[in-house]
Amino acid sequence: MSMYILSSQEIKQLAQALQASHEVYGPQVDPQTQQVFFDQLDDVAALNLEAPIPSMPVKEILFPQMERILKYNYDSETQSVEMSKQYFEKPKVLFGLRPCDLSGILALDRFFLGQEFVDDVYLTHRRQCLLISNTCLNPFPQCFCVCTHSGPDADEGFDLDLTKLKDGYLVKVGSEKGQAIADAQQWKPAAAHHLTEQKAVVDHCIDLFPEMATDNKAWISRVMNRITTGFIKSETWEFIGDQCLECGACSFVCPTCSCFNIEDTQTACGECERLRMRDSCSFEGYARMAGDHNPRQPVEDRRNKRFFCKLSYSQSKKYLRPGCVGCGRCQWVCPGDIGLPNVVQYIRREITGGEN
Amino acid sequence: MSNCHGNHEQGNCKTTGLCPIVTFPEVVNIDEIRDEIPEVKTFYLSFPNKDVEREFRIKSGQFIMCTVFGAGEFAVSLPPSPENDRFHISVRAVGKVTHALHALRVGDKLGVRGPFGNGFPFEDIKGKNIIYVAGGIGLIPLRSSIVHALQHREDFGRIILLYGARSGKDLMYQEDIKEWQQNAGFETFITIDRAEAGWDGEVGYVNQLIEKANVPVDNSVAFVCGPPVMFNSVIGEFLKRGMSEDAIISTLERQMKCGIGKCQHCAVGRTLVCTDGPVYTYRQIKTLGEQI
């Protein structure tokens, strides 16, 4: 793997150069609210690689809240139909992804592109996407990526990976696409001491995590094991389920949640479009069928589905890793205090018989 | 893939060996509409694109996603047999999209994606007796399998249909049933819930037919489709008679949006009805840990 050392100036130049051929997305701080958004950059001057974690995950760009996938026109008089595909996209660069968000994308990749069928819509977005990750320097109090092996530094899946060191950015190349970019530039190769420095940066970041996160490391896998083998008491699930307000916020801020709904709607001019929009398994109508039969009526069935999904069914059983990347956003937004770290805590308490 | 519909870029062909229509609906023509029973119509369809029609092969037990243009998409099981049978669907008007479908005329167009799902395990059941148990419109998903089994009559032992509906006019596919009854070695037992004028057949629930038909338990498989209440009582009866949990087979119904295992609406336990189902054995259903 080749490595280079770049000045902050050269990083901006890279973003600038990529803007010629790509839409460049990166973290930026809203001057009014101080909130961080991972959004398209009109001007690379707004790119802020030291900003805290963005409020919304980067899946926003690859798997938007709502997107049009098909447009059609049906004329009932002539009984004729015209249809067209709607999701051709420009190439994009995700510049300065946090490793947790990068892991989120890799989880979506496994899900949408792996398995029996390929999701054509996601594939179209993904194929034209360049991923530039950025080692995390400042975790949230809620962060626990050290427990899910998805941070604070990235070790796979990126095209380029950045780490801020004292005298500039260490740039690791992770793919042929990334190497092609490096080859086109006159970058200075990194020296051995830069790698040592990077390790120190990562170690420092891990020290910033609350004790609970580092302490929880083995607990996530233990809880996954308990859930997968069906050893959790139903009272524990009921306790967790009772705190859910069914707002769906956890699903919408989660980098790996991928459920969606599909609806056809008519536009004003008589055309129809097929929209796909994110959905959440905690919603009451999620599994309800025509004729009002709802097989997932019992609340605990529905409310805890998400935790089964993250910690047992979809990701861990198929890929042997949690469907959680430890970004802590669910903990941050949940009004009922059942973000994933807390759920792990509750189950942990059950296992240890109430201690901790 | 040379024989893909140009619908997607990957060879999504592991399910059937042939390529299903995955992302974009293929346009089909409504050639004929028949009133089947109250609320249920059968739509006979054909593909204007003959290349697609040639490739469109189904397995018994699979389903398609059907688009009513302007209204939306719904999942529907496929009643035609995989061999020499007209492509058709039978649909009960029960929600927004199916009501819109019922308002269509001959000559209108629909969109079709699929076929999706695993299908009935015909390879594994050669030489066995097949017991079909259907309640109401539960006969729709079983029709394909019955026609297929009768076309390969020599491969199976006894073939028995136990069928129940609310009333005489709620019995599906009456012409088909008459035709099947003429087939040597096809036994039918039909019941309706309450006695009515002009009905001289059985009265009662479908699980009572099991005794009547002297259903063989050894070397048999039972395909059961119907409302949950029927399903539970029939399965209880079979288990009491010592039938193995693996030999009781059913199709599950769920809300489906994508058909290809991505939207997750049809998740049951750790499986997805659209790709792991819709056909499950009772042993599988029991371990899914959810209401049926």
XYZ file of C-alpha atoms in Angstrom:
648
model
C 0.000 0.000 0.000
C 1.519 3.341 -0.935
C 1.517 6.214 1.532
C 2.035 9.908 1.083
C 2.317 12.958 3.263
C 0.302 16.000 2.219
C -0.010 19.523 3.582
C -3.449 20.920 4.466
C -3.089 23.070 1.372
C -2.595 19.981 -0.814
C -5.689 18.354 0.716
C -7.778 21.363 -0.337
C -6.173 21.188 -3.779
C -7.142 17.516 -4.034
C -10.754 18.359 -3.210
C -10.634 21.189 -5.724
C -9.176 18.938 -8.437
C -11.844 16.287 -7.836
C -14.557 18.904 -8.141
C -13.848 19.166 -11.863
C -15.170 15.668 -12.486
C -17.212 14.823 -9.375
C -19.772 16.200 -6.969
C -17.714 16.579 -3.802
C -19.380 15.911 -0.451
C -17.696 16.557 2.894
C -18.234 17.592 6.505
C -19.051 21.255 6.985
C -20.130 23.270 9.984
C -23.217 25.416 9.705
C -22.032 28.891 10.798
C -25.363 29.716 12.437
C -26.168 26.548 14.371
C -22.691 25.009 14.592
C -24.268 21.726 13.469
C -22.163 19.461 11.304
C -23.549 18.230 8.007
C -21.997 15.902 5.505
C -23.207 17.662 2.410
C -22.256 18.744 -1.074
C -19.538 21.417 -1.130
C -20.055 24.349 -3.433
C -16.739 25.735 -2.302
C -14.014 23.431 -0.953
C -13.111 26.195 1.539
C -16.108 24.992 3.560
C -14.626 21.491 3.947
C -13.872 20.971 7.633
C -11.978 17.762 8.318
C -11.711 18.446 12.039
C -15.423 18.897 12.611
C -17.206 16.598 15.064
C -19.319 13.696 13.827
C -22.070 14.808 11.385
C -25.640 14.654 12.699
C -26.817 12.452 9.868
C -24.980 9.428 8.523
C -23.397 9.512 5.099
C -25.861 6.890 3.835
C -27.985 9.972 3.083
C -26.073 10.279 -0.196
C -26.046 6.636 -1.313
C -29.448 5.723 0.058
C -31.415 8.973 0.332
C -34.432 9.543 2.524
C -36.519 9.523 -0.626
C -35.607 8.938 -4.240
C -37.384 8.550 -7.517
C -36.549 5.252 -9.189
C -39.038 5.091 -12.028
C -41.224 7.441 -13.992
C -44.138 6.353 -16.127
C -47.040 7.689 -18.037
C -50.162 5.620 -18.472
C -52.859 6.701 -20.852
C -56.046 4.832 -20.002
C -57.706 5.998 -23.221
C -55.142 4.553 -25.592
C -54.061 1.921 -23.027
C -50.412 2.715 -23.677
C -47.571 3.031 -21.209
C -44.157 4.695 -21.296
C -41.595 3.939 -18.624
C -38.151 5.285 -17.843
C -35.408 4.609 -15.318
C -34.714 7.618 -13.108
C -31.567 7.199 -11.113
C -28.617 7.979 -13.321
C -26.174 9.804 -11.118
C -23.073 11.927 -11.408
C -19.834 10.575 -9.930
C -19.419 11.590 -6.310
C -16.590 11.894 -3.824
C -17.309 11.394 -0.153
C -14.427 13.421 1.212
C -13.456 12.952 4.853
C -15.796 10.163 5.931
C -15.550 9.044 9.515
C -14.485 5.406 9.801
C -17.832 4.575 11.444
C -19.690 5.982 8.445
C -17.320 4.162 6.098
C -18.114 0.916 7.953
C -21.768 1.794 7.550
C -21.322 1.987 3.796
C -19.495 -1.343 3.787
C -22.397 -2.877 5.708
C -24.854 -1.456 3.160
C -22.610 -2.833 0.383
C -22.733 -6.319 1.868
C -26.473 -6.089 2.156
C -27.485 -4.371 -1.091
C -24.840 -5.824 -3.379
C -24.174 -9.200 -1.784
C -26.637 -12.056 -1.391
C -28.932 -13.450 -4.024
C -30.023 -10.254 -5.748
C -28.229 -6.994 -6.386
C -30.014 -3.733 -5.664
C -29.705 -1.909 -8.952
C -30.471 1.547 -7.558
C -27.833 1.370 -4.824
C -25.336 -0.170 -7.229
C -25.707 2.772 -9.603
C -24.928 5.247 -6.818
C -22.155 3.178 -5.360
C -20.322 2.408 -8.546
C -19.639 6.077 -9.163
C -18.541 6.844 -5.649
C -15.059 7.581 -4.396
C -14.522 7.097 -0.668
C -11.939 9.184 1.213
C -11.976 8.349 4.910
C -10.545 10.420 7.719
C -9.251 9.029 11.025
C -11.410 10.165 13.928
C -9.794 12.614 16.356
C -12.702 13.482 18.605
C -15.282 10.837 19.545
C -18.684 11.735 20.986
C -19.448 10.731 24.556
C -21.891 8.221 23.017
C -19.394 6.732 20.564
C -18.376 3.114 20.927
C -16.826 2.185 17.579
C -13.934 0.541 19.444
C -16.426 -2.169 20.471
C -17.671 -2.822 16.952
C -14.272 -2.769 15.228
C -15.223 0.148 13.044
C -12.978 2.919 14.309
C -11.388 5.217 15.220
C -9.262 4.480 12.143
C -10.298 2.729 8.941
C -8.570 -0.431 7.782
C -10.567 -1.447 4.709
C -12.968 -0.213 2.077
C -11.553 3.250 1.390
C -10.003 4.548 -1.814
C -7.885 7.025 0.139
C -7.549 7.351 3.893
C -6.404 10.517 5.692
C -4.947 11.000 9.166
C -4.063 14.429 10.515
C -0.540 14.444 11.917
C 1.610 17.299 13.224
C 3.132 18.208 9.865
C 0.238 17.444 7.513
C -1.987 14.551 6.479
C -0.868 10.958 6.103
C -2.627 9.573 2.997
C -2.985 5.804 2.617
C -4.047 4.369 -0.723
C -6.647 1.615 -0.483
C -7.668 0.831 -4.043
C -6.724 1.091 -7.682
C -9.015 4.086 -8.052
C -7.178 5.741 -5.170
C -3.787 4.876 -6.651
C -4.803 6.420 -9.967
C -5.558 9.693 -8.174
C -2.246 9.565 -6.321
C -0.354 8.860 -9.531
C -1.838 11.908 -11.177
C -0.465 14.162 -8.403
C 3.046 15.041 -7.315
C 2.693 13.839 -3.752
C 5.566 13.324 -1.337
C 5.894 9.697 -0.119
C 5.452 9.238 3.625
C 8.279 8.090 5.889
C 8.245 5.284 8.474
C 7.927 7.722 11.386
C 4.653 8.975 9.974
C 3.095 5.548 10.536
C 4.316 5.579 14.138
C 2.805 9.019 14.538
C -0.475 7.789 13.114
C -0.586 4.990 15.650
C -0.090 7.532 18.427
C -2.981 9.622 17.062
C -5.262 6.571 17.055
C -4.174 5.544 20.564
C -4.838 9.051 21.824
C -8.304 8.947 20.303
C -9.073 5.602 21.954
C -8.053 7.145 25.297
C -10.753 9.761 24.803
C -13.487 7.127 24.731
C -15.436 6.710 27.946
C -14.405 3.720 30.002
C -17.790 2.160 29.323
C -17.030 1.890 25.603
C -13.639 0.235 25.914
C -14.953 -1.880 28.744
C -17.893 -2.999 26.608
C -15.642 -4.412 23.924
C -16.207 -8.087 24.677
C -19.782 -7.418 25.747
C -21.073 -6.678 22.276
C -19.939 -10.061 21.024
C -21.248 -11.755 24.152
C -24.633 -10.100 23.788
C -24.699 -11.050 20.103
C -24.069 -14.621 21.090
C -26.854 -14.558 23.696
C -29.367 -13.043 21.281
C -28.468 -15.352 18.444
C -28.872 -18.439 20.582
C -32.166 -17.136 22.012
C -31.058 -16.826 25.617
C -32.503 -13.410 26.429
C -35.467 -13.476 28.791
C -38.726 -12.179 27.392
C -38.996 -9.757 30.369
C -35.832 -8.052 29.186
C -37.253 -7.621 25.700
C -40.502 -6.323 27.127
C -38.604 -3.864 29.324
C -36.702 -2.601 26.274
C -39.813 -2.595 24.073
C -41.832 -0.642 26.647
C -39.456 2.296 26.341
C -39.822 2.618 22.588
C -41.940 5.544 21.406
C -41.974 4.251 17.818
C -40.571 7.483 16.431
C -38.232 5.687 14.030
C -35.419 8.172 14.647
C -32.896 5.403 15.420
C -33.474 3.849 11.985
C -33.129 7.136 10.170
C -29.834 8.124 11.813
C -28.347 4.622 11.695
C -25.617 4.200 9.062
C -26.619 0.569 8.443
C -30.442 0.609 8.620
C -31.673 -0.047 5.110
C -35.407 -0.794 5.203
C -37.413 1.063 2.608
C -40.905 1.443 1.271
C -41.998 1.840 -2.345
C -44.940 4.004 -3.397
C -46.316 5.109 -6.746
C -47.617 8.662 -6.816
C -49.142 10.844 -9.477
C -47.591 14.187 -10.195
C -49.635 17.224 -11.149
C -49.061 16.771 -14.876
C -50.563 13.290 -14.918
C -47.243 11.505 -14.864
C -46.553 8.910 -12.227
C -43.384 8.288 -10.347
C -42.224 5.400 -8.243
C -40.561 6.597 -5.067
C -38.579 4.617 -2.618
C -38.236 6.050 0.840
C -36.679 4.875 4.052
C -38.873 3.040 6.486
C -38.476 1.765 10.013
C -39.353 -1.659 11.353
C -40.567 -0.115 14.596
C -43.536 1.564 12.905
C -46.898 -0.009 13.548
C -47.910 -0.203 9.900
C -44.605 -1.640 8.774
C -45.743 -5.222 8.233
C -49.460 -4.539 7.894
C -50.966 -6.061 4.786
C -53.932 -5.129 2.648
C -57.117 -6.056 4.460
C -55.539 -4.877 7.734
C -53.977 -8.164 8.749
C -50.878 -7.321 10.773
C -48.725 -10.301 11.664
C -46.439 -8.165 13.795
C -49.068 -6.794 16.122
C -47.513 -7.545 19.506
C -45.450 -4.533 20.430
C -42.380 -6.373 21.600
C -42.296 -8.259 18.304
C -42.055 -5.017 16.453
C -40.141 -2.777 18.802
C -37.301 -5.177 19.314
C -37.014 -6.313 15.738
C -34.347 -3.712 15.161
C -32.078 -5.021 17.889
C -32.441 -8.575 16.655
C -31.567 -7.308 13.218
C -28.455 -5.435 14.353
C -27.188 -8.001 16.797
C -28.331 -11.277 15.329
C -30.245 -11.762 12.110
C -29.149 -9.749 9.183
C -25.548 -8.817 9.648
C -24.033 -11.021 12.288
C -25.430 -14.370 11.194
C -24.496 -13.832 7.586
C -21.275 -11.865 7.943
C -20.151 -12.613 11.512
C -20.100 -8.985 12.540
C -22.582 -6.675 14.236
C -24.944 -4.597 12.105
C -23.854 -1.654 14.229
C -20.880 0.599 13.625
C -20.719 2.242 17.033
C -21.419 5.811 15.904
C -23.741 6.379 18.874
C -26.285 8.404 16.908
C -29.184 6.155 17.976
C -28.274 6.763 21.613
C -28.130 10.456 20.870
C -31.567 10.755 19.263
C -33.584 8.158 21.177
C -36.172 9.773 23.453
C -36.757 6.450 25.210
C -33.146 5.767 26.170
C -32.834 2.585 24.174
C -29.994 3.392 21.841
C -28.001 0.310 21.003
C -25.327 0.793 23.711
C -28.054 0.946 26.351
C -29.708 -2.182 25.010
C -26.384 -3.953 25.321
C -26.210 -2.617 28.881
C -29.667 -3.944 29.757
C -28.847 -7.356 28.419
C -25.523 -7.285 30.152
C -27.299 -6.512 33.414
C -29.563 -9.478 32.855
C -26.577 -11.745 32.307
C -24.682 -10.539 35.378
C -27.831 -10.636 37.505
C -28.262 -6.918 38.027
C -24.717 -5.770 38.694
C -23.583 -2.929 36.469
C -26.081 -12.623 -19.175
C -27.098 -13.026 -22.750
C -30.696 -13.894 -21.990
C -31.342 -11.248 -19.348
C -34.160 -8.823 -19.951
C -31.807 -5.893 -19.883
C -33.538 -5.075 -16.668
C -30.445 -5.087 -14.528
C -26.743 -5.445 -14.990
C -26.027 -8.455 -12.837
C -26.828 -12.070 -13.542
C -29.568 -12.335 -10.977
C -30.380 -15.805 -12.083
C -29.589 -18.068 -9.168
C -33.184 -18.733 -8.154
C -34.713 -20.102 -11.275
C -31.738 -20.618 -13.522
C -33.593 -18.169 -15.710
C -33.459 -14.466 -15.251
C -36.299 -12.842 -13.314
C -37.441 -9.320 -14.134
C -35.893 -7.562 -11.165
C -36.107 -3.795 -11.072
C -38.262 -2.483 -13.893
C -41.673 -3.869 -14.512
C -42.208 -5.547 -17.849
C -45.441 -4.477 -19.537
C -48.164 -7.114 -19.925
C -51.512 -6.961 -21.645
C -54.815 -7.937 -20.017
C -56.329 -10.318 -22.584
C -59.328 -11.553 -20.648
C -61.003 -10.962 -17.295
C -63.196 -13.529 -15.556
C -65.290 -13.131 -12.452
C -64.255 -16.005 -10.251
C -66.120 -15.640 -6.955
C -67.400 -12.491 -5.204
C -64.486 -10.005 -4.910
C -62.124 -12.245 -6.892
C -61.326 -11.866 -10.572
C -58.931 -13.788 -12.756
C -56.843 -11.807 -15.237
C -55.344 -13.555 -18.240
C -52.151 -11.824 -19.301
C -49.643 -11.887 -22.124
C -46.318 -10.193 -22.797
C -46.243 -7.940 -25.887
C -42.488 -8.596 -25.910
C -42.324 -12.181 -27.151
C -38.629 -12.600 -26.225
C -39.508 -11.941 -22.619
C -42.535 -14.227 -22.824
C -40.326 -17.110 -23.971
C -37.957 -16.630 -21.054
C -40.601 -16.032 -18.420
C -40.667 -19.381 -16.607
C -42.224 -19.924 -13.240
C -42.011 -22.578 -10.557
C -45.094 -23.619 -8.613
C -45.312 -21.568 -5.432
C -43.512 -18.505 -6.748
C -45.032 -15.023 -6.900
C -44.787 -11.850 -8.964
C -44.920 -8.160 -8.144
C -47.705 -6.677 -10.206
C -47.956 -2.945 -10.997
C -51.295 -1.280 -11.566
C -50.094 1.868 -13.290
C -50.994 4.914 -11.255
C -51.930 2.942 -8.152
C -48.896 0.912 -7.097
C -47.534 -2.577 -6.801
C -48.723 -5.683 -4.989
C -47.403 -9.207 -4.544
C -49.523 -11.988 -5.972
C -49.057 -15.743 -6.156
C -49.057 -17.504 -9.493
C -51.826 -20.005 -10.177
C -50.696 -21.251 -13.620
C -48.674 -24.423 -13.828
C -45.094 -24.059 -15.104
C -46.071 -26.056 -18.198
C -48.548 -25.210 -20.973
C -50.839 -23.072 -18.937
C -52.079 -19.580 -19.757
C -50.359 -16.873 -17.722
C -52.911 -15.537 -15.269
C -53.402 -14.185 -11.779
C -56.427 -14.383 -9.484
C -56.820 -11.395 -7.227
C -59.192 -10.462 -4.456
C -60.012 -6.755 -4.214
C -58.938 -6.064 -0.686
C -56.760 -2.931 -0.708
C -56.142 0.230 -2.684
C -54.129 -1.305 -5.513
C -56.197 -4.441 -5.954
C -59.358 -2.342 -6.128
C -57.716 -0.287 -8.882
C -56.874 -3.546 -10.666
C -60.489 -4.667 -10.534
C -61.513 -1.423 -12.260
C -59.372 -2.213 -15.332
C -60.682 -3.468 -18.668
C -59.478 -5.916 -21.284
C -56.674 -4.264 -23.254
C -55.325 -2.340 -20.250
C -51.688 -2.814 -19.345
C -50.060 -4.003 -16.146
C -46.438 -4.172 -15.043
C -44.867 -7.420 -13.900
C -41.664 -8.092 -11.963
C -40.534 -11.577 -11.072
C -41.007 -14.456 -10.724
C -39.611 -14.414 -7.183
C -39.420 -16.860 -4.305
C -38.397 -20.451 -3.785
C -41.369 -22.513 -5.016
C -42.651 -25.888 -3.853
C -40.060 -28.656 -3.432
C -41.247 -30.974 -6.191
C -37.921 -32.728 -6.620
C -37.905 -33.987 -3.035
C -41.408 -35.418 -2.978
C -41.435 -37.827 -5.888
C -43.153 -41.093 -5.040
C -45.091 -39.586 -2.134
C -48.792 -38.935 -1.571
C -49.730 -35.277 -1.833
C -52.502 -33.846 0.294
C -53.630 -30.353 -0.724
C -55.515 -28.483 1.964
C -57.014 -25.151 0.966
C -59.341 -22.674 2.617
C -61.140 -20.039 0.532
C -58.756 -18.249 -1.825
C -55.923 -20.373 -0.412
C -56.569 -22.523 -3.470
C -54.954 -19.836 -5.656
C -51.314 -20.524 -4.728
C -51.989 -24.275 -4.714
C -53.534 -24.362 -8.188
C -50.179 -24.233 -9.912
C -48.919 -27.132 -7.879
C -52.060 -29.236 -8.427
C -51.958 -28.821 -12.202
C -48.251 -29.573 -12.200
C -48.713 -32.707 -10.086
C -51.522 -33.944 -12.329
C -49.350 -33.376 -15.386
C -46.793 -35.682 -13.736
C -49.357 -38.022 -12.230
C -47.079 -41.071 -12.383
C -44.537 -39.417 -10.067
C -46.836 -39.394 -7.056
C -48.984 -41.701 -4.914
C -52.452 -40.542 -3.889
C -53.296 -36.941 -4.728
C -56.010 -35.565 -2.481
C -57.603 -32.128 -2.319
C -59.375 -31.038 0.844
C -61.065 -27.736 0.140
C -63.334 -25.575 2.236
C -64.975 -22.195 1.739
C -67.565 -20.032 3.460
C -70.329 -20.902 1.013
C -70.921 -22.588 -2.309
C -70.386 -19.374 -4.230
C -67.014 -18.809 -2.514
C -65.461 -21.916 -4.040
C -62.626 -20.954 -6.359
C -61.804 -22.531 -9.731
C -64.960 -24.642 -9.937
C -64.457 -25.481 -13.599
C -60.882 -26.513 -12.955
C -61.940 -28.711 -10.056
C -64.503 -30.457 -12.284
C -61.805 -31.075 -14.841
C -59.335 -32.370 -12.265
C -61.959 -34.715 -10.827
C -62.070 -36.473 -14.177
C -58.388 -37.192 -13.805
C -57.852 -40.761 -12.636
C -56.596 -40.828 -9.093
C -57.454 -37.270 -8.070
C -59.560 -37.333 -4.935
C -61.504 -34.251 -3.897
C -63.302 -33.512 -0.659
C -65.114 -30.195 -0.556
C -66.954 -28.552 2.301
C -68.695 -25.272 3.076
C -69.027 -23.645 6.490
C -72.830 -23.584 6.760
C -75.592 -25.544 5.058
C -77.373 -23.696 2.253
C -80.102 -24.354 -0.282
C -78.938 -26.341 -3.268
C -75.823 -27.673 -1.548
C -75.794 -31.426 -1.022
C -72.114 -31.805 -0.220
C -70.198 -31.683 3.057
C -70.861 -28.986 5.627
C -68.281 -28.024 8.248
C -64.674 -26.963 8.493
C -61.889 -28.258 6.350
C -60.049 -30.014 9.179
C -63.022 -32.368 9.519
C -62.298 -33.619 6.007
C -59.029 -35.177 7.117
C -60.887 -37.973 8.904
C -63.362 -38.313 6.042
C -60.635 -38.625 3.414
C -58.743 -41.184 5.456
C -55.623 -39.209 4.808
C -52.430 -41.273 4.683
C -49.772 -40.018 7.066
C -46.804 -42.137 6.078
C -44.911 -41.180 2.938
C -47.108 -38.116 2.459
C -46.688 -34.385 2.197
C -49.397 -31.849 2.936
C -49.549 -28.473 1.179
C -51.667 -26.203 3.359
C -52.888 -22.745 2.331
C -55.618 -20.706 3.894
C -56.494 -18.266 6.650
C -54.436 -18.609 9.861
C -57.324 -20.064 11.841
C -57.723 -22.912 9.341
C -53.991 -23.385 9.098
C -53.627 -23.901 12.846
C -56.452 -26.391 13.206
C -55.430 -28.412 10.146
C -51.818 -28.603 11.252
C -52.874 -29.629 14.744
C -54.893 -32.450 13.223
C -52.021 -33.642 11.019
C -49.542 -33.583 13.892
C -51.982 -35.536 16.067
C -52.022 -38.202 13.390
C -48.265 -38.390 13.508
C -47.312 -36.504 10.383
C -43.789 -35.165 10.447
C -43.284 -31.398 10.794
C -41.125 -31.425 7.678
C -43.939 -32.931 5.610
C -46.352 -30.063 6.270
C -45.696 -27.293 3.798
C -47.284 -23.883 3.499
C -46.810 -20.508 1.893
C -46.587 -17.393 4.044
C -48.060 -14.084 3.109
C -46.449 -10.773 3.989
C -46.377 -7.224 2.801
C -43.763 -7.088 0.061
C -42.318 -4.057 -1.622
C -39.146 -5.061 -3.457
C -39.421 -8.837 -3.896
C -35.649 -9.280 -3.819
C -34.772 -9.269 -0.127
C -33.863 -5.605 0.269
C -36.786 -3.643 1.685
C -37.211 -6.102 4.605
C -40.950 -5.644 4.998
C -41.471 -9.378 4.753
C -38.901 -10.316 7.406
C -40.134 -13.194 9.561
C -37.664 -14.277 12.162
C -34.326 -14.246 10.426
C -35.755 -15.147 7.039
C -37.332 -13.078 4.300
C -40.534 -14.375 2.765
C -39.601 -13.008 -0.674
C -36.297 -14.841 -1.045
C -36.262 -17.613 1.589
C -39.995 -18.266 1.135
C -42.846 -17.989 0.460
C -42.844 -21.784 0.808
C -41.872 -23.012 4.270
C -42.204 -26.306 6.099
C -44.072 -26.298 9.395
C -40.805 -27.092 11.180
C -39.322 -23.878 9.761
C -42.424 -21.826 10.549
C -42.334 -23.054 14.136
C -38.778 -21.836 14.645
C -39.347 -18.392 13.099
C -40.665 -17.157 16.419
C -43.459 -14.978 15.073
C -47.194 -15.066 14.663
C -48.317 -16.458 11.370
